[in-house]
């Protein structure tokens, strides 16, 4: 409307519109939680309202796994990632554990370093994953031991995970889990938590076993934290279950996770939620500038659950 472009009238009109917007639009639950930080609250609200109008049938959820669907820490102790779940004497030697820890101590600080760009981090990530996978292959890990290793580990999904997975399954919303972790371990974690529903699709690093069930290689192209865009274009884009769903809820804990939706063609609304787990003060600004919603040291799925319930509520009311 032309009248909004007249400078002297612009501010008052905008203020009135903002008040009108607040009065007429229902409050989105979850956004008031104290862990929530947003760069542009009104844009977030508009996106959620647009997604709600189009309902569950237009929605797909794309989520990272380690430290996004799983907790970062519990009772002051770090929760293991899928790679670290393999740290069990059933599967690997003490020597291998030691080497993997050294690699973690070297490369994890690079992964989360706010002063380096993704391009600078990339070769280091390739090096880390390649070295770890080589070590794991040397260990001749047995496929039939994986379930026990997961059971014996302290792996833990975020609080409220069951509501999240069950709601998406009920509403037939596809959930793409896009992980640079180990796919076989990831599947076992969600299976043991009874949430490996038929709407769940996984893109990850899968182990290749020989006829006797011994690990000999990793299948396909390596996925690390900063090449998810390539996987999104080559794998996710081809998943028929995700076609015709132009609204995307994306969850991640790394800035590299933001490229997970790059394979979605014809997208309309994308809402990104970032879990800021670690090095909060150093990384807060970059997370706020990159994700629509940042959840600061929040070990629960409360906020994604509240948003999902809101977006998919139109179907309930019918
Ligand atoms: P994600 O894509 O599901 O988050 O999985 C990747 C995470 O795995 C990443 O944040 C770093 C972590 N990681 C380990 O904890 N140990 C390892 O040995 C490797 C290679 C990665
Ligand atoms: Mg992660």
Short mmCIF file of N, CA and C in Angstrom, two decimals, residues 119-273:
data_model
loop_
_atom_site.label_atom_id
_atom_site.label_comp_id
_atom_site.label_asym_id
_atom_site.label_seq_id
_atom_site.Cartn_x
_atom_site.Cartn_y
_atom_site.Cartn_z
N UNK A 119 34.42 -23.00 5.32
CA UNK A 119 35.41 -23.41 4.31
C UNK A 119 36.73 -23.77 4.98
N UNK A 120 37.10 -22.99 5.99
CA UNK A 120 38.36 -23.26 6.70
C UNK A 120 38.27 -24.56 7.49
N UNK A 121 37.07 -24.83 8.01
CA UNK A 121 36.89 -26.02 8.86
C UNK A 121 36.83 -27.31 8.03
N UNK A 122 36.31 -27.19 6.82
CA UNK A 122 36.01 -28.35 6.00
C UNK A 122 37.14 -29.39 5.88
N UNK A 123 38.37 -28.99 5.48
CA UNK A 123 39.41 -30.02 5.35
C UNK A 123 39.73 -30.72 6.67
N UNK A 124 39.59 -29.98 7.78
CA UNK A 124 39.85 -30.59 9.09
C UNK A 124 38.79 -31.63 9.43
N UNK A 125 37.55 -31.33 9.03
CA UNK A 125 36.46 -32.28 9.31
C UNK A 125 36.66 -33.55 8.49
N UNK A 126 37.05 -33.39 7.22
CA UNK A 126 37.30 -34.57 6.36
C UNK A 126 38.40 -35.43 7.01
N UNK A 127 39.43 -34.75 7.50
CA UNK A 127 40.56 -35.45 8.13
C UNK A 127 40.09 -36.22 9.37
N UNK A 128 39.27 -35.55 10.20
CA UNK A 128 38.79 -36.16 11.45
C UNK A 128 37.97 -37.42 11.13
N UNK A 129 36.95 -37.25 10.32
CA UNK A 129 36.06 -38.37 10.01
C UNK A 129 36.84 -39.52 9.34
N UNK A 130 37.74 -39.17 8.42
CA UNK A 130 38.48 -40.20 7.69
C UNK A 130 39.35 -41.01 8.66
N UNK A 131 40.02 -40.31 9.58
CA UNK A 131 40.88 -41.00 10.55
C UNK A 131 40.07 -41.89 11.47
N UNK A 132 38.92 -41.38 11.94
CA UNK A 132 38.08 -42.16 12.87
C UNK A 132 37.52 -43.39 12.15
N UNK A 133 37.03 -43.22 10.94
CA UNK A 133 36.46 -44.36 10.23
C UNK A 133 37.53 -45.42 9.96
N UNK A 134 38.73 -44.98 9.66
CA UNK A 134 39.83 -45.92 9.42
C UNK A 134 40.11 -46.73 10.69
N UNK A 135 40.15 -46.02 11.81
CA UNK A 135 40.39 -46.70 13.10
C UNK A 135 39.29 -47.72 13.38
N UNK A 136 38.04 -47.32 13.13
CA UNK A 136 36.90 -48.21 13.42
C UNK A 136 36.97 -49.47 12.54
N UNK A 137 37.36 -49.28 11.28
CA UNK A 137 37.44 -50.43 10.37
C UNK A 137 38.52 -51.41 10.86
N UNK A 138 39.63 -50.85 11.36
CA UNK A 138 40.72 -51.71 11.88
C UNK A 138 40.25 -52.57 13.06
N UNK A 139 39.21 -52.10 13.76
CA UNK A 139 38.74 -52.81 14.96
C UNK A 139 37.87 -54.03 14.64
N UNK A 140 37.54 -54.22 13.37
CA UNK A 140 36.71 -55.36 12.94
C UNK A 140 35.44 -55.45 13.82
N UNK A 141 34.75 -54.34 13.89
CA UNK A 141 33.52 -54.26 14.71
C UNK A 141 32.46 -55.23 14.19
N UNK A 142 31.79 -55.89 15.14
CA UNK A 142 30.76 -56.88 14.76
C UNK A 142 29.37 -56.24 14.80
N UNK A 143 28.64 -56.45 13.71
CA UNK A 143 27.29 -55.88 13.57
C UNK A 143 26.37 -56.33 14.72
N UNK A 144 26.51 -57.60 15.11
CA UNK A 144 25.59 -58.13 16.13
C UNK A 144 25.89 -57.62 17.54
N UNK A 145 26.93 -56.82 17.68
CA UNK A 145 27.28 -56.26 19.01
C UNK A 145 26.76 -54.82 19.17
N UNK A 146 26.30 -54.23 18.06
CA UNK A 146 25.93 -52.81 18.11
C UNK A 146 24.78 -52.54 19.07
N UNK A 147 23.75 -53.40 19.01
CA UNK A 147 22.56 -53.17 19.85
C UNK A 147 22.96 -53.19 21.33
N UNK A 148 23.85 -54.13 21.68
CA UNK A 148 24.27 -54.21 23.09
C UNK A 148 25.08 -52.98 23.50
N UNK A 149 25.91 -52.52 22.58
CA UNK A 149 26.72 -51.32 22.89
C UNK A 149 25.80 -50.11 23.12
N UNK A 150 24.74 -49.99 22.33
CA UNK A 150 23.81 -48.87 22.51
C UNK A 150 23.11 -49.01 23.86
N UNK A 151 22.68 -50.24 24.17
CA UNK A 151 21.99 -50.49 25.45
C UNK A 151 22.88 -50.13 26.64
N UNK A 152 24.15 -50.47 26.53
CA UNK A 152 25.08 -50.23 27.65
C UNK A 152 25.58 -48.78 27.72
N UNK A 153 25.29 -48.00 26.69
CA UNK A 153 25.79 -46.62 26.65
C UNK A 153 24.86 -45.68 27.42
N UNK A 154 25.32 -44.44 27.59
CA UNK A 154 24.44 -43.45 28.24
C UNK A 154 23.78 -42.54 27.20
N UNK A 155 23.59 -43.07 26.00
CA UNK A 155 22.92 -42.31 24.93
C UNK A 155 21.54 -41.86 25.43
N UNK A 156 21.16 -40.65 25.09
CA UNK A 156 19.91 -40.13 25.61
C UNK A 156 19.32 -39.09 24.66
N UNK A 157 18.08 -39.32 24.27
CA UNK A 157 17.39 -38.33 23.44
C UNK A 157 16.94 -37.17 24.32
N UNK A 158 16.62 -36.03 23.70
CA UNK A 158 16.20 -34.85 24.49
C UNK A 158 14.87 -35.09 25.19
N UNK A 159 14.67 -34.38 26.29
CA UNK A 159 13.39 -34.46 27.00
C UNK A 159 12.25 -34.13 26.05
N UNK A 160 11.19 -34.93 26.08
CA UNK A 160 10.03 -34.67 25.21
C UNK A 160 10.18 -35.28 23.82
N UNK A 161 11.23 -36.12 23.64
CA UNK A 161 11.47 -36.70 22.30
C UNK A 161 10.31 -37.55 21.82
N UNK A 162 9.65 -38.23 22.77
CA UNK A 162 8.59 -39.16 22.37
C UNK A 162 7.40 -38.40 21.77
N UNK A 163 7.07 -37.28 22.40
CA UNK A 163 5.98 -36.43 21.89
C UNK A 163 6.33 -35.99 20.47
N UNK A 164 7.58 -35.60 20.27
CA UNK A 164 8.05 -35.12 18.97
C UNK A 164 7.88 -36.20 17.89
N UNK A 165 8.48 -37.36 18.12
CA UNK A 165 8.43 -38.43 17.12
C UNK A 165 7.00 -38.93 16.92
N UNK A 166 6.28 -39.10 18.02
CA UNK A 166 4.92 -39.67 17.92
C UNK A 166 3.98 -38.72 17.20
N UNK A 167 4.10 -37.44 17.49
CA UNK A 167 3.23 -36.44 16.85
C UNK A 167 3.47 -36.44 15.33
N UNK A 168 4.72 -36.45 14.93
CA UNK A 168 5.02 -36.44 13.50
C UNK A 168 4.48 -37.69 12.82
N UNK A 169 4.60 -38.83 13.50
CA UNK A 169 4.08 -40.08 12.92
C UNK A 169 2.56 -40.02 12.80
N UNK A 170 1.91 -39.57 13.87
CA UNK A 170 0.43 -39.47 13.88
C UNK A 170 -0.07 -38.58 12.74
N UNK A 171 0.65 -37.48 12.53
CA UNK A 171 0.23 -36.50 11.52
C UNK A 171 0.79 -36.82 10.13
N UNK A 172 1.47 -37.94 10.03
CA UNK A 172 2.09 -38.40 8.77
C UNK A 172 3.00 -37.33 8.15
N UNK A 173 3.72 -36.67 9.01
CA UNK A 173 4.71 -35.68 8.55
C UNK A 173 6.06 -36.39 8.45
N UNK A 174 6.69 -36.38 7.27
CA UNK A 174 7.99 -37.06 7.17
C UNK A 174 9.07 -36.37 8.00
N UNK A 175 9.88 -37.18 8.66
CA UNK A 175 11.01 -36.66 9.44
C UNK A 175 12.28 -37.19 8.80
N UNK A 176 13.07 -36.30 8.26
CA UNK A 176 14.35 -36.69 7.70
C UNK A 176 15.43 -36.42 8.73
N UNK A 177 16.08 -37.47 9.20
CA UNK A 177 17.20 -37.29 10.12
C UNK A 177 18.48 -37.32 9.28
N UNK A 178 19.21 -36.23 9.35
CA UNK A 178 20.36 -36.03 8.48
C UNK A 178 21.58 -35.92 9.38
N UNK A 179 22.35 -37.00 9.43
CA UNK A 179 23.39 -37.04 10.46
C UNK A 179 24.77 -37.38 9.92
N UNK A 180 25.76 -36.68 10.43
CA UNK A 180 27.15 -37.01 10.11
C UNK A 180 27.67 -38.07 11.08
N UNK A 181 26.79 -38.60 11.90
CA UNK A 181 27.16 -39.66 12.83
C UNK A 181 27.16 -41.01 12.11
N UNK A 182 26.98 -42.08 12.89
CA UNK A 182 26.99 -43.43 12.31
C UNK A 182 25.54 -43.94 12.22
N UNK A 183 25.07 -44.13 11.01
CA UNK A 183 23.66 -44.47 10.77
C UNK A 183 23.18 -45.71 11.50
N UNK A 184 24.01 -46.76 11.52
CA UNK A 184 23.61 -48.02 12.16
C UNK A 184 23.37 -47.80 13.66
N UNK A 185 24.21 -46.98 14.27
CA UNK A 185 24.09 -46.71 15.71
C UNK A 185 22.86 -45.82 15.96
N UNK A 186 22.72 -44.82 15.11
CA UNK A 186 21.58 -43.89 15.20
C UNK A 186 20.25 -44.68 15.15
N UNK A 187 20.15 -45.59 14.17
CA UNK A 187 18.91 -46.38 14.04
C UNK A 187 18.64 -47.17 15.32
N UNK A 188 19.72 -47.73 15.88
CA UNK A 188 19.56 -48.53 17.09
C UNK A 188 19.09 -47.67 18.26
N UNK A 189 19.60 -46.43 18.34
CA UNK A 189 19.18 -45.54 19.44
C UNK A 189 17.67 -45.26 19.32
N UNK A 190 17.20 -44.94 18.13
CA UNK A 190 15.77 -44.60 18.03
C UNK A 190 14.90 -45.86 18.12
N UNK A 191 15.44 -46.99 17.67
CA UNK A 191 14.68 -48.25 17.80
C UNK A 191 14.51 -48.59 19.29
N UNK A 192 15.61 -48.50 20.05
CA UNK A 192 15.52 -48.85 21.48
C UNK A 192 14.65 -47.87 22.26
N UNK A 193 14.49 -46.67 21.73
CA UNK A 193 13.59 -45.69 22.38
C UNK A 193 12.17 -45.76 21.82
N UNK A 194 11.93 -46.75 20.98
CA UNK A 194 10.60 -47.05 20.42
C UNK A 194 10.00 -45.91 19.59
N UNK A 195 10.88 -45.19 18.87
CA UNK A 195 10.36 -44.09 18.05
C UNK A 195 10.82 -44.20 16.59
N UNK A 196 11.24 -45.38 16.17
CA UNK A 196 11.64 -45.56 14.77
C UNK A 196 10.37 -45.85 13.96
N UNK A 197 9.60 -44.79 13.75
CA UNK A 197 8.30 -44.93 13.07
C UNK A 197 8.49 -44.94 11.54
N UNK A 198 7.45 -45.37 10.81
CA UNK A 198 7.60 -45.45 9.34
C UNK A 198 7.82 -44.12 8.63
N UNK A 199 7.50 -43.00 9.26
CA UNK A 199 7.71 -41.68 8.62
C UNK A 199 9.15 -41.18 8.78
N UNK A 200 10.00 -41.97 9.44
CA UNK A 200 11.39 -41.54 9.68
C UNK A 200 12.31 -42.00 8.55
N UNK A 201 13.05 -41.07 7.97
CA UNK A 201 14.01 -41.38 6.91
C UNK A 201 15.37 -40.89 7.40
N UNK A 202 16.41 -41.65 7.05
CA UNK A 202 17.73 -41.30 7.59
C UNK A 202 18.78 -41.19 6.48
N UNK A 203 19.54 -40.12 6.55
CA UNK A 203 20.73 -40.00 5.69
C UNK A 203 21.90 -39.89 6.66
N UNK A 204 22.86 -40.81 6.54
CA UNK A 204 23.96 -40.82 7.49
C UNK A 204 25.12 -41.65 6.93
N UNK A 205 26.15 -41.83 7.75
CA UNK A 205 27.26 -42.70 7.37
C UNK A 205 26.93 -44.12 7.82
N UNK A 206 26.68 -44.99 6.86
CA UNK A 206 26.33 -46.37 7.21
C UNK A 206 27.52 -47.29 7.07
N UNK A 207 27.60 -48.25 7.99
CA UNK A 207 28.68 -49.22 7.98
C UNK A 207 28.42 -50.29 6.93
N UNK A 208 29.49 -50.82 6.38
CA UNK A 208 29.39 -51.92 5.42
C UNK A 208 30.04 -53.15 6.07
N UNK A 209 29.29 -54.21 6.16
CA UNK A 209 29.80 -55.42 6.82
C UNK A 209 30.03 -56.53 5.80
N UNK A 210 30.97 -57.42 6.07
CA UNK A 210 31.15 -58.58 5.17
C UNK A 210 30.13 -59.66 5.53
N UNK A 211 30.20 -60.81 4.85
CA UNK A 211 29.18 -61.86 5.05
C UNK A 211 29.18 -62.38 6.48
N UNK A 212 30.31 -62.24 7.18
CA UNK A 212 30.37 -62.75 8.56
C UNK A 212 29.93 -61.67 9.57
N UNK A 213 29.54 -60.49 9.05
CA UNK A 213 29.05 -59.43 9.95
C UNK A 213 30.15 -58.59 10.57
N UNK A 214 31.29 -58.51 9.89
CA UNK A 214 32.41 -57.70 10.41
C UNK A 214 32.53 -56.41 9.56
N UNK A 215 32.73 -55.27 10.24
CA UNK A 215 32.84 -53.99 9.55
C UNK A 215 34.07 -53.96 8.63
N UNK A 216 33.83 -53.62 7.36
CA UNK A 216 34.95 -53.57 6.41
C UNK A 216 35.10 -52.19 5.77
N UNK A 217 34.03 -51.37 5.81
CA UNK A 217 34.09 -50.05 5.15
C UNK A 217 32.88 -49.23 5.59
N UNK A 218 32.86 -47.98 5.14
CA UNK A 218 31.65 -47.15 5.29
C UNK A 218 31.09 -46.94 3.90
N UNK A 219 29.76 -47.01 3.80
CA UNK A 219 29.12 -46.93 2.48
C UNK A 219 29.04 -45.49 1.98
N UNK A 220 29.11 -45.34 0.66
CA UNK A 220 28.81 -44.06 0.00
C UNK A 220 29.75 -42.93 0.37
N UNK A 221 29.30 -41.73 0.03
CA UNK A 221 30.12 -40.54 0.26
C UNK A 221 30.09 -40.15 1.73
N UNK A 222 31.24 -39.84 2.27
CA UNK A 222 31.36 -39.44 3.68
C UNK A 222 30.52 -38.19 3.98
N UNK A 223 29.80 -38.25 5.08
CA UNK A 223 29.06 -37.04 5.51
C UNK A 223 29.73 -36.53 6.79
N UNK A 224 30.16 -35.27 6.76
CA UNK A 224 30.64 -34.64 7.99
C UNK A 224 29.81 -33.39 8.23
N UNK A 225 30.15 -32.64 9.27
CA UNK A 225 29.27 -31.52 9.66
C UNK A 225 29.16 -30.41 8.61
N UNK A 226 30.18 -30.28 7.77
CA UNK A 226 30.16 -29.13 6.85
C UNK A 226 30.00 -29.51 5.37
N UNK A 227 29.50 -30.73 5.09
CA UNK A 227 29.18 -31.02 3.68
C UNK A 227 27.75 -31.53 3.54
N UNK A 228 26.88 -31.14 4.46
CA UNK A 228 25.51 -31.63 4.40
C UNK A 228 24.76 -31.12 3.16
N UNK A 229 25.20 -29.98 2.64
CA UNK A 229 24.56 -29.45 1.43
C UNK A 229 24.66 -30.46 0.27
N UNK A 230 25.85 -31.05 0.13
CA UNK A 230 26.04 -32.03 -0.96
C UNK A 230 25.10 -33.22 -0.78
N UNK A 231 25.00 -33.69 0.45
CA UNK A 231 24.09 -34.82 0.75
C UNK A 231 22.64 -34.43 0.52
N UNK A 232 22.33 -33.17 0.83
CA UNK A 232 20.95 -32.70 0.65
C UNK A 232 20.60 -32.72 -0.83
N UNK A 233 21.55 -32.29 -1.66
CA UNK A 233 21.28 -32.22 -3.10
C UNK A 233 21.28 -33.61 -3.73
N UNK A 234 22.18 -34.48 -3.29
CA UNK A 234 22.29 -35.79 -3.94
C UNK A 234 21.32 -36.82 -3.37
N UNK A 235 20.97 -36.73 -2.09
CA UNK A 235 20.12 -37.76 -1.49
C UNK A 235 18.72 -37.26 -1.14
N UNK A 236 18.67 -36.20 -0.29
CA UNK A 236 17.37 -35.75 0.22
C UNK A 236 16.45 -35.31 -0.91
N UNK A 237 17.04 -34.64 -1.92
CA UNK A 237 16.22 -34.11 -3.02
C UNK A 237 15.48 -35.22 -3.75
N UNK A 238 16.00 -36.44 -3.69
CA UNK A 238 15.38 -37.55 -4.42
C UNK A 238 14.34 -38.32 -3.61
N UNK A 239 14.17 -37.99 -2.35
CA UNK A 239 13.24 -38.76 -1.51
C UNK A 239 11.79 -38.40 -1.85
N UNK A 240 11.05 -39.35 -2.41
CA UNK A 240 9.69 -39.05 -2.87
C UNK A 240 8.77 -38.67 -1.71
N UNK A 241 9.04 -39.21 -0.53
CA UNK A 241 8.19 -38.92 0.64
C UNK A 241 8.22 -37.44 1.01
N UNK A 242 9.27 -36.73 0.57
CA UNK A 242 9.40 -35.32 0.94
C UNK A 242 8.85 -34.38 -0.14
N UNK A 243 8.51 -34.95 -1.30
CA UNK A 243 8.05 -34.11 -2.41
C UNK A 243 6.68 -33.49 -2.09
N UNK A 244 6.46 -32.30 -2.62
CA UNK A 244 5.17 -31.64 -2.46
C UNK A 244 4.90 -31.15 -1.05
N UNK A 245 5.97 -31.01 -0.27
CA UNK A 245 5.83 -30.48 1.10
C UNK A 245 6.72 -29.25 1.19
N UNK A 246 6.18 -28.08 0.87
CA UNK A 246 7.02 -26.89 0.73
C UNK A 246 7.40 -26.20 2.04
N UNK A 247 6.84 -26.64 3.16
CA UNK A 247 7.18 -25.99 4.43
C UNK A 247 8.13 -26.88 5.23
N UNK A 248 9.22 -26.27 5.70
CA UNK A 248 10.26 -27.06 6.35
C UNK A 248 10.55 -26.53 7.75
N UNK A 249 10.54 -27.45 8.70
CA UNK A 249 11.02 -27.12 10.04
C UNK A 249 12.39 -27.79 10.14
N UNK A 250 13.42 -27.00 10.34
CA UNK A 250 14.79 -27.54 10.35
C UNK A 250 15.37 -27.41 11.76
N UNK A 251 15.94 -28.50 12.26
CA UNK A 251 16.55 -28.47 13.60
C UNK A 251 18.02 -28.87 13.51
N UNK A 252 18.87 -28.12 14.19
CA UNK A 252 20.29 -28.47 14.17
C UNK A 252 21.02 -27.89 15.37
N UNK A 253 22.28 -28.30 15.52
CA UNK A 253 23.08 -27.71 16.61
C UNK A 253 24.38 -27.12 16.06
N UNK A 254 24.56 -27.24 14.75
CA UNK A 254 25.78 -26.72 14.14
C UNK A 254 25.38 -25.80 12.98
N UNK A 255 26.21 -24.80 12.70
CA UNK A 255 25.88 -23.91 11.58
C UNK A 255 25.86 -24.69 10.27
N UNK A 256 26.63 -25.78 10.21
CA UNK A 256 26.63 -26.64 9.01
C UNK A 256 25.28 -27.29 8.77
N UNK A 257 24.49 -27.43 9.83
CA UNK A 257 23.16 -28.07 9.69
C UNK A 257 22.19 -27.21 8.88
N UNK A 258 22.50 -25.92 8.77
CA UNK A 258 21.58 -25.02 8.04
C UNK A 258 21.45 -25.37 6.56
N UNK A 259 22.40 -26.13 6.03
CA UNK A 259 22.33 -26.47 4.60
C UNK A 259 21.53 -27.75 4.36
N UNK A 260 20.99 -28.35 5.42
CA UNK A 260 20.28 -29.63 5.26
C UNK A 260 19.02 -29.51 4.41
N UNK A 261 18.47 -28.29 4.29
CA UNK A 261 17.25 -28.14 3.50
C UNK A 261 17.54 -27.66 2.08
N UNK A 262 18.82 -27.64 1.70
CA UNK A 262 19.17 -27.10 0.38
C UNK A 262 18.64 -27.95 -0.78
N UNK A 263 18.25 -29.18 -0.50
CA UNK A 263 17.72 -30.04 -1.56
C UNK A 263 16.22 -29.91 -1.75
N UNK A 264 15.57 -29.11 -0.91
CA UNK A 264 14.11 -29.00 -0.99
C UNK A 264 13.76 -28.04 -2.14
N UNK A 265 13.11 -28.59 -3.17
CA UNK A 265 12.77 -27.72 -4.30
C UNK A 265 11.37 -27.14 -4.07
N UNK A 266 11.19 -25.91 -4.50
CA UNK A 266 9.89 -25.24 -4.39
C UNK A 266 9.46 -24.99 -2.95
N UNK A 267 10.44 -24.72 -2.08
CA UNK A 267 10.07 -24.48 -0.69
C UNK A 267 9.39 -23.11 -0.53
N UNK A 268 8.46 -23.05 0.42
CA UNK A 268 7.75 -21.79 0.66
C UNK A 268 8.24 -21.16 1.96
N UNK A 269 8.12 -21.92 3.04
CA UNK A 269 8.51 -21.39 4.35
C UNK A 269 9.50 -22.34 5.01
N UNK A 270 10.61 -21.78 5.46
CA UNK A 270 11.58 -22.59 6.20
C UNK A 270 11.80 -21.92 7.55
N UNK A 271 11.60 -22.69 8.61
CA UNK A 271 11.85 -22.17 9.95
C UNK A 271 13.00 -22.98 10.54
N UNK A 272 14.06 -22.27 10.95
CA UNK A 272 15.24 -22.99 11.46
C UNK A 272 15.37 -22.79 12.98
N UNK A 273 15.61 -23.90 13.65
CA UNK A 273 15.80 -23.86 15.11
C UNK A 273 17.19 -24.41 15.42
#
